[in-house]
CSV table of C-alpha atoms in Angstrom, one decimal:
chain,number,residue,atom,x,y,z
A,1,MET,CA,-55.1,-36.2,-78.1
A,2,LYS,CA,-54.3,-32.5,-77.7
A,3,LYS,CA,-57.4,-31.5,-79.5
A,4,PHE,CA,-59.5,-33.8,-77.5
A,5,MET,CA,-58.0,-32.6,-74.2
A,6,ASP,CA,-58.6,-29.0,-75.2
A,7,TRP,CA,-62.3,-29.7,-76.1
A,8,MET,CA,-62.9,-31.5,-72.8
A,9,THR,CA,-61.2,-28.8,-70.8
A,10,ASN,CA,-62.7,-25.7,-72.6
A,11,LYS,CA,-66.1,-27.0,-73.7
A,12,PHE,CA,-67.3,-30.2,-72.1
A,13,ALA,CA,-66.1,-29.7,-68.5
A,14,PRO,CA,-67.5,-26.2,-68.1
A,15,LYS,CA,-70.9,-27.3,-69.4
A,16,MET,CA,-71.0,-30.3,-67.1
A,17,ASN,CA,-70.1,-28.2,-64.1
A,18,LYS,CA,-72.7,-25.7,-65.1
A,19,LEU,CA,-75.2,-28.5,-65.3
A,20,ALA,CA,-74.3,-29.7,-61.8
A,21,ARG,CA,-75.1,-26.2,-60.5
A,22,ASN,CA,-78.5,-26.2,-62.1
A,23,PRO,CA,-81.0,-25.6,-59.2
A,24,TRP,CA,-83.2,-28.6,-60.2
A,25,ILE,CA,-80.3,-31.0,-60.3
A,26,ALA,CA,-78.5,-29.5,-57.4
A,27,SER,CA,-81.5,-29.7,-55.2
A,28,VAL,CA,-81.8,-33.5,-55.8
A,29,GLN,CA,-78.1,-33.9,-55.3
A,30,GLU,CA,-78.0,-32.0,-52.0
A,31,ALA,CA,-81.2,-33.6,-50.7
A,32,ILE,CA,-79.6,-37.1,-51.1
A,33,LEU,CA,-76.4,-35.9,-49.5
A,34,THR,CA,-78.3,-34.3,-46.6
A,35,ALA,CA,-80.0,-37.6,-46.0
A,36,MET,CA,-76.7,-39.6,-46.0
A,37,PRO,CA,-76.5,-39.8,-42.2
A,38,MET,CA,-79.8,-41.7,-42.2
A,39,ILE,CA,-78.3,-44.2,-44.8
A,40,PHE,CA,-75.2,-44.6,-42.6
A,41,ILE,CA,-77.4,-45.4,-39.6
A,42,GLY,CA,-79.2,-48.1,-41.7
A,43,SER,CA,-75.8,-49.5,-42.5
A,44,PHE,CA,-74.7,-49.4,-38.9
A,45,THR,CA,-77.8,-51.3,-38.0
A,46,THR,CA,-76.7,-54.0,-40.5
A,47,ILE,CA,-73.5,-54.5,-38.6
A,48,LEU,CA,-75.3,-54.7,-35.2
A,49,THR,CA,-77.8,-57.2,-36.7
A,50,ALA,CA,-74.9,-59.4,-37.8
A,51,PHE,CA,-73.6,-59.4,-34.2
A,52,GLY,CA,-77.1,-60.3,-33.0
A,53,GLY,CA,-76.9,-63.6,-34.7
A,54,LEU,CA,-73.8,-64.5,-32.7
A,55,ILE,CA,-74.7,-63.4,-29.2
A,56,ASP,CA,-77.7,-64.7,-27.3
A,57,GLY,CA,-80.0,-62.1,-25.8
A,58,PHE,CA,-78.6,-59.4,-28.1
A,59,PRO,CA,-81.2,-56.6,-28.5
A,60,ASP,CA,-83.1,-56.0,-31.7
A,61,PHE,CA,-81.7,-52.8,-33.3
A,62,SER,CA,-83.9,-53.0,-36.4
A,63,PRO,CA,-86.0,-50.0,-35.3
A,64,LEU,CA,-82.9,-47.9,-35.8
A,65,SER,CA,-83.0,-48.8,-39.4
A,66,THR,CA,-86.8,-48.5,-39.7
A,67,PHE,CA,-86.8,-44.9,-38.5
A,68,SER,CA,-83.7,-43.8,-40.4
A,69,LEU,CA,-83.2,-45.5,-43.8
A,70,GLY,CA,-86.7,-46.9,-43.5
A,71,LEU,CA,-88.1,-43.3,-43.9
A,72,LEU,CA,-85.6,-42.2,-46.5
A,73,SER,CA,-88.2,-41.4,-49.2
A,74,LEU,CA,-90.2,-39.4,-46.7
A,75,TYR,CA,-87.1,-37.2,-45.9
A,76,LEU,CA,-86.4,-36.7,-49.6
A,77,ALA,CA,-90.0,-35.7,-50.3
A,78,TYR,CA,-89.5,-32.8,-47.8
A,79,LEU,CA,-85.9,-31.9,-48.7
A,80,VAL,CA,-86.1,-31.7,-52.5
A,81,PRO,CA,-88.8,-29.0,-52.7
A,82,TYR,CA,-87.3,-27.2,-49.7
A,83,LEU,CA,-83.8,-27.0,-51.2
A,84,LEU,CA,-85.2,-26.2,-54.6
A,85,MET,CA,-87.1,-23.1,-53.2
A,86,GLU,CA,-83.9,-22.2,-51.3
A,87,LYS,CA,-81.8,-22.3,-54.5
A,88,LYS,CA,-84.4,-20.4,-56.4
A,89,ARG,CA,-84.1,-17.8,-53.6
A,90,HIS,CA,-87.7,-18.2,-52.4
A,91,ASN,CA,-86.7,-18.7,-48.8
A,92,LYS,CA,-90.0,-17.5,-47.3
A,93,THR,CA,-91.9,-20.4,-48.7
A,94,LYS,CA,-89.3,-23.3,-48.6
A,95,LYS,CA,-90.7,-24.8,-45.4
A,96,GLU,CA,-94.2,-24.8,-46.7
A,97,ALA,CA,-92.9,-26.4,-50.0
A,98,GLY,CA,-91.2,-29.2,-47.9
A,99,LEU,CA,-94.5,-29.9,-46.0
A,100,ALA,CA,-96.4,-30.0,-49.2
A,101,GLY,CA,-93.8,-32.5,-50.5
A,102,ILE,CA,-94.5,-34.8,-47.6
A,103,GLY,CA,-98.3,-34.6,-48.1
A,104,PHE,CA,-98.1,-35.2,-51.8
A,105,PHE,CA,-95.7,-38.1,-51.5
A,106,LEU,CA,-97.8,-39.8,-48.9
A,107,MET,CA,-100.7,-39.6,-51.4
A,108,LEU,CA,-98.6,-41.1,-54.1
A,109,VAL,CA,-97.7,-44.2,-52.2
A,110,GLY,CA,-101.3,-45.2,-52.2
A,111,PRO,CA,-102.2,-45.5,-48.5
A,112,THR,CA,-105.2,-47.7,-47.5
A,113,PHE,CA,-107.6,-47.2,-44.6
A,114,ASP,CA,-109.0,-50.0,-42.4
A,115,GLU,CA,-112.5,-50.2,-40.9
A,116,ALA,CA,-111.3,-48.2,-37.8
A,117,GLY,CA,-110.1,-45.4,-40.0
A,118,ASN,CA,-106.4,-46.0,-39.5
A,119,ILE,CA,-104.2,-45.1,-42.4
A,120,LEU,CA,-101.9,-47.8,-43.5
A,121,PHE,CA,-98.6,-47.6,-45.6
A,122,GLN,CA,-96.3,-50.2,-46.9
A,123,SER,CA,-93.0,-49.6,-45.1
A,124,SER,CA,-90.9,-50.4,-48.2
A,125,THR,CA,-92.5,-47.5,-50.1
A,126,LEU,CA,-91.4,-45.0,-47.4
A,127,GLY,CA,-87.8,-46.3,-47.4
A,128,ASN,CA,-85.3,-46.6,-50.3
A,129,GLY,CA,-87.9,-48.6,-52.2
A,130,GLY,CA,-89.9,-45.4,-52.9
A,131,MET,CA,-86.9,-43.2,-53.5
A,132,ILE,CA,-87.6,-42.4,-57.2
A,133,ALA,CA,-91.2,-41.6,-56.5
A,134,ALA,CA,-90.1,-39.3,-53.7
A,135,LEU,CA,-87.7,-37.4,-56.0
A,136,MET,CA,-90.4,-37.0,-58.6
A,137,ALA,CA,-92.9,-35.9,-56.1
A,138,GLY,CA,-90.5,-33.3,-54.6
A,139,LEU,CA,-89.7,-31.9,-58.1
A,140,PHE,CA,-93.4,-31.6,-59.0
A,141,VAL,CA,-94.1,-29.8,-55.7
A,142,GLY,CA,-91.1,-27.6,-56.3
A,143,PHE,CA,-92.3,-26.8,-59.8
A,144,VAL,CA,-95.7,-25.7,-58.6
A,145,MET,CA,-94.4,-23.7,-55.6
A,146,ASN,CA,-91.8,-22.0,-57.8
A,147,ALA,CA,-94.5,-21.1,-60.4
A,148,PHE,CA,-96.5,-19.3,-57.8
A,149,SER,CA,-93.5,-17.7,-56.0
A,150,THR,CA,-93.9,-14.3,-57.7
A,151,HIS,CA,-97.6,-14.1,-56.9
A,152,SER,CA,-98.8,-12.4,-53.7
A,153,PHE,CA,-102.1,-11.2,-52.4
A,154,PHE,CA,-100.3,-8.4,-50.6
A,155,LYS,CA,-98.2,-5.4,-51.6
A,156,GLU,CA,-94.5,-5.4,-50.7
A,157,ASP,CA,-95.0,-2.4,-48.3
A,158,SER,CA,-97.9,-4.1,-46.6
A,159,ALA,CA,-97.9,-3.8,-42.8
A,160,ILE,CA,-99.0,-7.4,-42.4
A,161,PRO,CA,-96.4,-9.7,-40.9
A,162,ASP,CA,-94.4,-11.9,-43.3
A,163,PHE,CA,-95.5,-15.1,-41.8
A,164,ILE,CA,-99.2,-14.2,-42.4
A,165,THR,CA,-98.6,-13.3,-46.0
A,166,VAL,CA,-96.8,-16.6,-46.5
A,167,TRP,CA,-99.8,-18.4,-45.2
A,168,PHE,CA,-102.1,-16.9,-47.8
A,169,ASP,CA,-99.6,-16.8,-50.7
A,170,THR,CA,-99.0,-20.6,-50.4
A,171,LEU,CA,-102.6,-21.6,-50.1
A,172,ILE,CA,-103.3,-21.8,-53.8
A,173,PRO,CA,-100.1,-23.8,-54.9
A,174,ILE,CA,-100.5,-26.2,-52.0
A,175,LEU,CA,-104.2,-26.7,-52.8
A,176,ILE,CA,-103.3,-27.4,-56.4
A,177,ILE,CA,-100.6,-30.0,-55.4
A,178,LEU,CA,-102.9,-31.8,-53.0
A,179,PHE,CA,-105.9,-31.6,-55.4
A,180,VAL,CA,-103.8,-33.3,-58.1
A,181,GLY,CA,-103.0,-36.1,-55.7
A,182,TRP,CA,-106.7,-36.4,-54.6
A,183,LEU,CA,-108.0,-36.4,-58.2
A,184,PHE,CA,-105.7,-39.0,-59.6
A,185,ILE,CA,-105.4,-41.3,-56.7
A,186,PHE,CA,-108.7,-41.2,-54.8
A,187,GLN,CA,-111.1,-40.3,-57.6
A,188,LEU,CA,-109.6,-41.7,-60.8
A,189,HIS,CA,-107.9,-44.5,-58.8
A,190,ILE,CA,-104.7,-44.2,-60.9
A,191,ASN,CA,-101.7,-45.7,-59.1
A,192,ILE,CA,-99.2,-42.9,-59.8
A,193,PHE,CA,-96.5,-44.7,-57.7
A,194,ASP,CA,-96.6,-47.7,-60.0
A,195,CYS,CA,-96.8,-45.4,-63.1
A,196,ILE,CA,-93.6,-43.7,-62.0
A,197,TYR,CA,-91.7,-47.0,-61.7
A,198,THR,CA,-93.1,-48.2,-65.0
A,199,LEU,CA,-91.9,-45.1,-66.6
A,200,PHE,CA,-88.4,-45.4,-65.1
A,201,SER,CA,-88.2,-49.2,-65.5
A,202,PRO,CA,-86.1,-48.8,-68.7
A,203,ILE,CA,-83.6,-46.7,-66.9
A,204,LEU,CA,-83.5,-49.1,-64.0
A,205,SER,CA,-83.0,-52.0,-66.4
A,206,ALA,CA,-80.3,-50.1,-68.4
A,207,GLY,CA,-78.4,-49.4,-65.1
A,208,ASP,CA,-78.4,-53.1,-64.4
A,209,SER,CA,-77.3,-54.1,-67.9
A,210,PHE,CA,-73.6,-54.7,-68.8
A,211,LEU,CA,-73.3,-51.6,-70.9
A,212,GLY,CA,-75.3,-49.4,-68.6
A,213,PHE,CA,-73.3,-50.6,-65.6
A,214,VAL,CA,-69.9,-50.1,-67.2
A,215,VAL,CA,-70.8,-46.7,-68.7
A,216,LEU,CA,-72.2,-45.4,-65.3
A,217,TYR,CA,-69.2,-46.3,-63.3
A,218,PHE,CA,-66.6,-45.5,-66.0
A,219,PHE,CA,-68.0,-42.0,-66.9
A,220,GLY,CA,-69.1,-41.1,-63.4
A,221,TYR,CA,-66.1,-42.3,-61.3
A,222,THR,CA,-63.2,-42.2,-63.8
A,223,PHE,CA,-63.6,-40.4,-67.1
A,224,LEU,CA,-65.3,-37.2,-65.9
A,225,TYR,CA,-63.2,-37.2,-62.8
A,226,THR,CA,-60.0,-37.0,-64.8
A,227,PHE,CA,-61.3,-33.7,-66.2
A,228,GLY,CA,-61.9,-32.2,-62.8
A,229,ILE,CA,-65.7,-32.9,-62.9
A,230,SER,CA,-66.8,-34.2,-59.4
A,231,THR,CA,-68.2,-37.7,-59.2
A,232,TRP,CA,-71.0,-36.2,-57.1
A,233,VAL,CA,-72.5,-35.0,-60.5
A,234,ILE,CA,-73.9,-38.5,-61.1
A,235,TYR,CA,-74.7,-39.4,-57.5
A,236,PRO,CA,-78.4,-38.6,-57.8
A,237,ILE,CA,-78.7,-41.1,-60.7
A,238,GLU,CA,-76.5,-43.7,-59.1
A,239,SER,CA,-78.1,-43.5,-55.7
A,240,ALA,CA,-81.6,-43.9,-57.1
A,241,LEU,CA,-80.4,-47.0,-59.0
A,242,ILE,CA,-78.4,-48.7,-56.3
A,243,LEU,CA,-80.8,-48.1,-53.4
A,244,GLN,CA,-83.7,-49.2,-55.5
A,245,GLY,CA,-81.6,-52.2,-56.5
A,246,ILE,CA,-80.9,-53.3,-52.9
A,247,ALA,CA,-84.5,-52.8,-52.0
A,248,ALA,CA,-85.5,-55.1,-54.8
A,249,ASN,CA,-83.0,-57.7,-53.7
A,250,GLN,CA,-84.0,-57.6,-50.1
A,251,ALA,CA,-87.7,-57.9,-51.1
A,252,ALA,CA,-86.8,-60.9,-53.2
A,253,VAL,CA,-84.9,-62.7,-50.4
A,254,ALA,CA,-87.7,-61.9,-48.0
A,255,ALA,CA,-90.2,-63.6,-50.4
A,256,GLY,CA,-87.9,-66.7,-50.5
A,257,ASN,CA,-86.6,-65.9,-54.0
A,258,ALA,CA,-83.0,-65.3,-55.2
A,259,ALA,CA,-81.7,-61.8,-55.5
A,260,SER,CA,-81.4,-60.8,-59.1
A,261,VAL,CA,-80.4,-57.1,-59.3
A,262,ILE,CA,-76.7,-56.6,-60.1
A,263,ASN,CA,-76.4,-52.9,-59.6
A,264,ALA,CA,-77.3,-52.7,-55.9
A,265,ASP,CA,-75.8,-50.6,-53.1
A,266,GLY,CA,-72.3,-51.7,-52.2
A,267,VAL,CA,-71.5,-53.2,-55.6
A,268,SER,CA,-68.8,-50.7,-56.2
A,269,TYR,CA,-66.9,-51.9,-53.1
A,270,TYR,CA,-65.9,-55.0,-55.0
A,271,PHE,CA,-63.6,-53.0,-57.3
A,272,THR,CA,-62.8,-49.8,-55.4
A,273,LEU,CA,-59.5,-49.7,-53.7
A,274,GLY,CA,-58.5,-46.1,-53.5
A,275,GLY,CA,-61.7,-44.6,-54.9
A,276,GLY,CA,-62.7,-44.2,-58.5
A,277,GLY,CA,-60.2,-45.7,-60.9
A,278,CYS,CA,-58.7,-48.0,-58.1
A,279,THR,CA,-55.9,-45.5,-57.5
A,280,LEU,CA,-54.5,-47.1,-54.4
A,281,ALA,CA,-52.0,-49.1,-56.5
A,282,LEU,CA,-50.7,-45.9,-58.1
A,283,GLY,CA,-50.4,-44.2,-54.6
A,284,LEU,CA,-48.4,-47.1,-53.2
A,285,MET,CA,-46.1,-47.0,-56.2
A,286,MET,CA,-45.5,-43.3,-55.7
A,287,LEU,CA,-44.8,-43.8,-52.0
A,288,PHE,CA,-42.5,-46.8,-52.1
A,289,MET,CA,-41.1,-47.0,-55.7
A,290,ALA,CA,-40.8,-43.5,-56.9
A,291,LYS,CA,-37.4,-41.9,-57.5
A,292,SER,CA,-38.7,-38.3,-57.9
A,293,LYS,CA,-39.3,-36.2,-54.8
A,294,LYS,CA,-42.6,-35.0,-56.2
A,295,CYS,CA,-44.1,-38.5,-56.5
A,296,LYS,CA,-42.8,-39.5,-53.1
A,297,VAL,CA,-44.4,-36.5,-51.4
A,298,ILE,CA,-47.7,-37.1,-53.3
A,299,GLY,CA,-47.7,-40.8,-52.3
A,300,LYS,CA,-47.1,-40.0,-48.7
A,301,ALA,CA,-49.7,-37.3,-48.5
A,302,SER,CA,-52.4,-39.4,-50.3
A,303,LEU,CA,-51.8,-42.7,-48.5
A,304,VAL,CA,-54.3,-42.4,-45.6
A,305,PRO,CA,-57.1,-40.8,-47.7
A,306,ASN,CA,-56.5,-43.3,-50.5
A,307,LEU,CA,-56.9,-46.2,-48.0
A,308,CYS,CA,-60.3,-44.8,-47.2
A,309,ASN,CA,-61.3,-44.5,-50.8
A,310,ILE,CA,-60.7,-40.7,-51.0
A,311,ASN,CA,-58.4,-40.1,-53.9
A,312,GLU,CA,-58.7,-36.3,-54.4
A,313,PRO,CA,-55.1,-35.7,-53.1
A,314,LEU,CA,-53.8,-38.1,-55.7
A,315,VAL,CA,-56.1,-37.1,-58.6
A,316,PHE,CA,-55.4,-33.4,-58.2
A,317,GLY,CA,-52.0,-33.6,-56.6
A,318,ALA,CA,-50.1,-36.0,-58.8
A,319,PRO,CA,-52.0,-34.9,-60.8
A,320,ILE,CA,-54.0,-37.5,-62.7
A,321,ALA,CA,-56.5,-34.9,-63.8
A,322,PHE,CA,-55.5,-33.3,-67.2
A,323,ASN,CA,-52.4,-35.5,-67.3
A,324,PRO,CA,-52.6,-37.8,-70.3
A,325,ILE,CA,-49.8,-40.1,-68.9
A,326,LEU,CA,-51.9,-41.0,-65.9
A,327,MET,CA,-55.3,-40.4,-67.3
A,328,VAL,CA,-55.0,-43.3,-69.8
A,329,PRO,CA,-54.3,-46.1,-67.2
A,330,MET,CA,-57.1,-44.7,-65.0
A,331,TRP,CA,-59.5,-45.0,-67.9
A,332,ILE,CA,-58.4,-48.5,-68.6
A,333,VAL,CA,-58.9,-49.6,-65.0
A,334,GLY,CA,-62.1,-47.6,-64.9
A,335,LEU,CA,-63.4,-49.8,-67.8
A,336,LEU,CA,-62.1,-53.2,-66.8
A,337,ALA,CA,-62.9,-53.2,-63.1
A,338,PRO,CA,-66.7,-52.6,-63.5
A,339,ALA,CA,-66.8,-54.9,-66.6
A,340,LEU,CA,-65.3,-57.7,-64.7
A,341,THR,CA,-67.4,-57.0,-61.6
A,342,TRP,CA,-70.6,-57.2,-63.7
A,343,LEU,CA,-69.6,-60.5,-65.2
A,344,ALA,CA,-68.7,-61.9,-61.8
A,345,LEU,CA,-72.0,-60.9,-60.4
A,346,TYR,CA,-74.0,-62.1,-63.5
A,347,PHE,CA,-72.4,-65.5,-63.4
A,348,ASP,CA,-72.8,-65.8,-59.7
A,349,ILE,CA,-69.1,-65.9,-59.0
A,350,LEU,CA,-69.9,-63.0,-56.6
A,351,PRO,CA,-73.0,-62.9,-54.5
A,352,LYS,CA,-75.7,-60.4,-55.4
A,353,ILE,CA,-75.8,-57.7,-52.7
A,354,THR,CA,-78.6,-57.9,-50.2
A,355,THR,CA,-76.9,-56.1,-47.3
A,356,LEU,CA,-76.9,-52.4,-46.9
A,357,PHE,CA,-73.3,-51.3,-46.2
A,358,SER,CA,-72.7,-47.6,-47.1
A,359,PHE,CA,-69.5,-47.1,-45.2
A,360,TRP,CA,-67.6,-46.4,-48.4
A,361,TYR,CA,-65.0,-44.4,-46.5
A,362,LEU,CA,-63.7,-47.6,-44.7
A,363,PRO,CA,-60.7,-49.4,-46.2
A,364,GLY,CA,-61.8,-51.3,-49.3
A,365,PRO,CA,-61.2,-54.8,-48.0
A,366,ILE,CA,-63.5,-54.2,-45.0
A,367,CYS,CA,-66.3,-53.1,-47.3
A,368,SER,CA,-65.7,-56.0,-49.8
A,369,TYR,CA,-65.8,-58.6,-47.0
A,370,ALA,CA,-69.0,-57.0,-45.5
A,371,VAL,CA,-71.0,-57.3,-48.8
A,372,GLY,CA,-69.3,-60.2,-50.4
A,373,GLY,CA,-67.6,-62.4,-47.8
A,374,MET,CA,-64.3,-64.1,-48.5
A,375,ILE,CA,-65.0,-64.3,-52.3
A,376,GLY,CA,-65.6,-60.5,-52.3
A,377,LEU,CA,-62.3,-60.0,-50.6
A,378,LEU,CA,-60.4,-62.2,-53.0
A,379,PHE,CA,-62.1,-60.5,-56.0
A,380,THR,CA,-61.0,-57.1,-54.5
A,381,PHE,CA,-57.4,-58.3,-54.3
A,382,PHE,CA,-57.6,-59.6,-57.9
A,383,ILE,CA,-58.8,-56.1,-59.1
A,384,PHE,CA,-56.0,-54.5,-57.1
A,385,VAL,CA,-53.3,-56.7,-58.7
A,386,LEU,CA,-54.8,-55.9,-62.1
A,387,SER,CA,-54.8,-52.2,-61.5
A,388,TRP,CA,-51.1,-52.5,-60.3
A,389,ILE,CA,-50.1,-54.1,-63.6
A,390,ILE,CA,-51.9,-51.5,-65.6
A,391,TYR,CA,-50.6,-48.4,-63.7
A,392,TYR,CA,-47.0,-49.6,-63.4
A,393,PRO,CA,-45.6,-48.8,-66.9
A,394,PHE,CA,-47.3,-45.4,-66.9
A,395,PHE,CA,-46.1,-44.7,-63.4
A,396,LYS,CA,-42.5,-45.4,-64.5
A,397,VAL,CA,-42.8,-43.0,-67.4
A,398,TYR,CA,-44.3,-40.2,-65.2
A,399,ASP,CA,-41.8,-40.7,-62.4
A,400,ARG,CA,-38.9,-40.5,-64.9
A,401,GLN,CA,-40.4,-37.2,-66.3
A,402,CYS,CA,-40.8,-35.8,-62.8
A,403,MET,CA,-37.2,-36.8,-61.9
A,404,GLN,CA,-35.8,-35.2,-65.1
A,405,LYS,CA,-37.7,-32.0,-64.4
A,406,GLU,CA,-36.4,-31.9,-60.9
A,407,GLU,CA,-32.8,-32.4,-62.2
A,408,GLU,CA,-33.4,-29.5,-64.7
A,409,ASP,CA,-34.7,-27.3,-61.9
A,410,GLU,CA,-31.6,-28.1,-59.8
A,411,LYS,CA,-29.3,-27.2,-62.7
A,412,LYS,CA,-31.2,-23.9,-63.1
A,413,LYS,CA,-30.9,-23.1,-59.4
A,414,ASP,CA,-27.1,-23.9,-59.6
A,415,GLN,CA,-26.7,-21.6,-62.6
A,416,LEU,CA,-28.6,-18.8,-60.9
A,417,ALA,CA,-26.6,-19.3,-57.8
A,418,LYS,CA,-23.3,-19.1,-59.8
A,419,ARG,CA,-24.5,-16.0,-61.7
A,420,LYS,CA,-25.5,-14.3,-58.4
A,421,ALA,CA,-22.1,-15.1,-57.0
A,422,MET,CA,-20.3,-13.7,-60.1
A,423,ARG,CA,-22.3,-10.5,-59.8
A,424,GLU,CA,-21.4,-10.1,-56.2
A,425,ARG,CA,-17.7,-10.6,-56.9
A,426,THR,CA,-17.9,-8.1,-59.8
A,427,GLU,CA,-19.6,-5.5,-57.5
A,428,GLU,CA,-16.9,-6.1,-54.8
A,429,ALA,CA,-14.1,-5.6,-57.4
């Protein structure tokens, strides 16, 4: 175990953190995080719509979702190349890169034109249903813009204003980007949008399989986290899967079919009480059952964040991270909870998710009821009880260790105090 811990700490964790800081990955991650308010607004609209079915004359708030979450892919098509150029330190051309990203993405979705010359788009491709295509479009645009970033028609000491040099320096890369879209889509009539999803279909299928589902949530939200690697490292992958999943489920329901995708947005709410690893049980034990002062303080400090699925104070304060005694139960819970959730969804014990509810920072039971009704609430309580049973013996061992250390520290303090008193008496004599 010690060799494994040393390898994870000194070799694996630094490499993962370095990977997360890679400009190409970081730009995708930051783009999605930047667009999170739009996702939250879409979730808020879901709540308002639920009220609408209960109150006569309640206004239709669906346009709030249409022009927030419903344009998510369009926002990402701008943000990814913009942020990539920023991270590559090509700030002069980042806005132009973002604009080129929008233009290229709108080509990819395959617009049609009616007899009056109006351009028509499928709304689903502009929202979370086109998210993967938007990310790929943004990365392609960023690649081309970055490749031409060192080329300029003007000398550095030129008297021409910067904004004019940017106009001309970005003409060639933007022309190449739009020419590629024009050639493949309007001349060769190749549906790049469908090609992208065909290419990524194995990944989407793997994320919906039992093994892929368990591995994604175990490694992302539990295993890597216990070695100090942020869960946001996998967020670009996870968000692409879950938002695409809920879009597929919503489309299926709208067509009169049953939802079939398991790994859809909100599925993690079924088994998350206290954040990754279901740590609320451990936090409550520390607060109400611990005998050591350290555990009681950590339990008190982490209670409110833990109730809102924020467990950093507990993971890094107890700590769970780099602490084999508490890492092991977190790993066990991190494997069992998603495994049981997948099975419950697969056998229709839990309903497939068709409702967008991204308020992950609300207490778990609220989220579980919002996406799964009473059965979702009962399942959440079941996972909580299971996590309590798993954490309890490890908590007792750790609390005993902390208490013994505190007693040893007190003895050392008493000994130091006695020695100091003796020195003072000796000096007085």
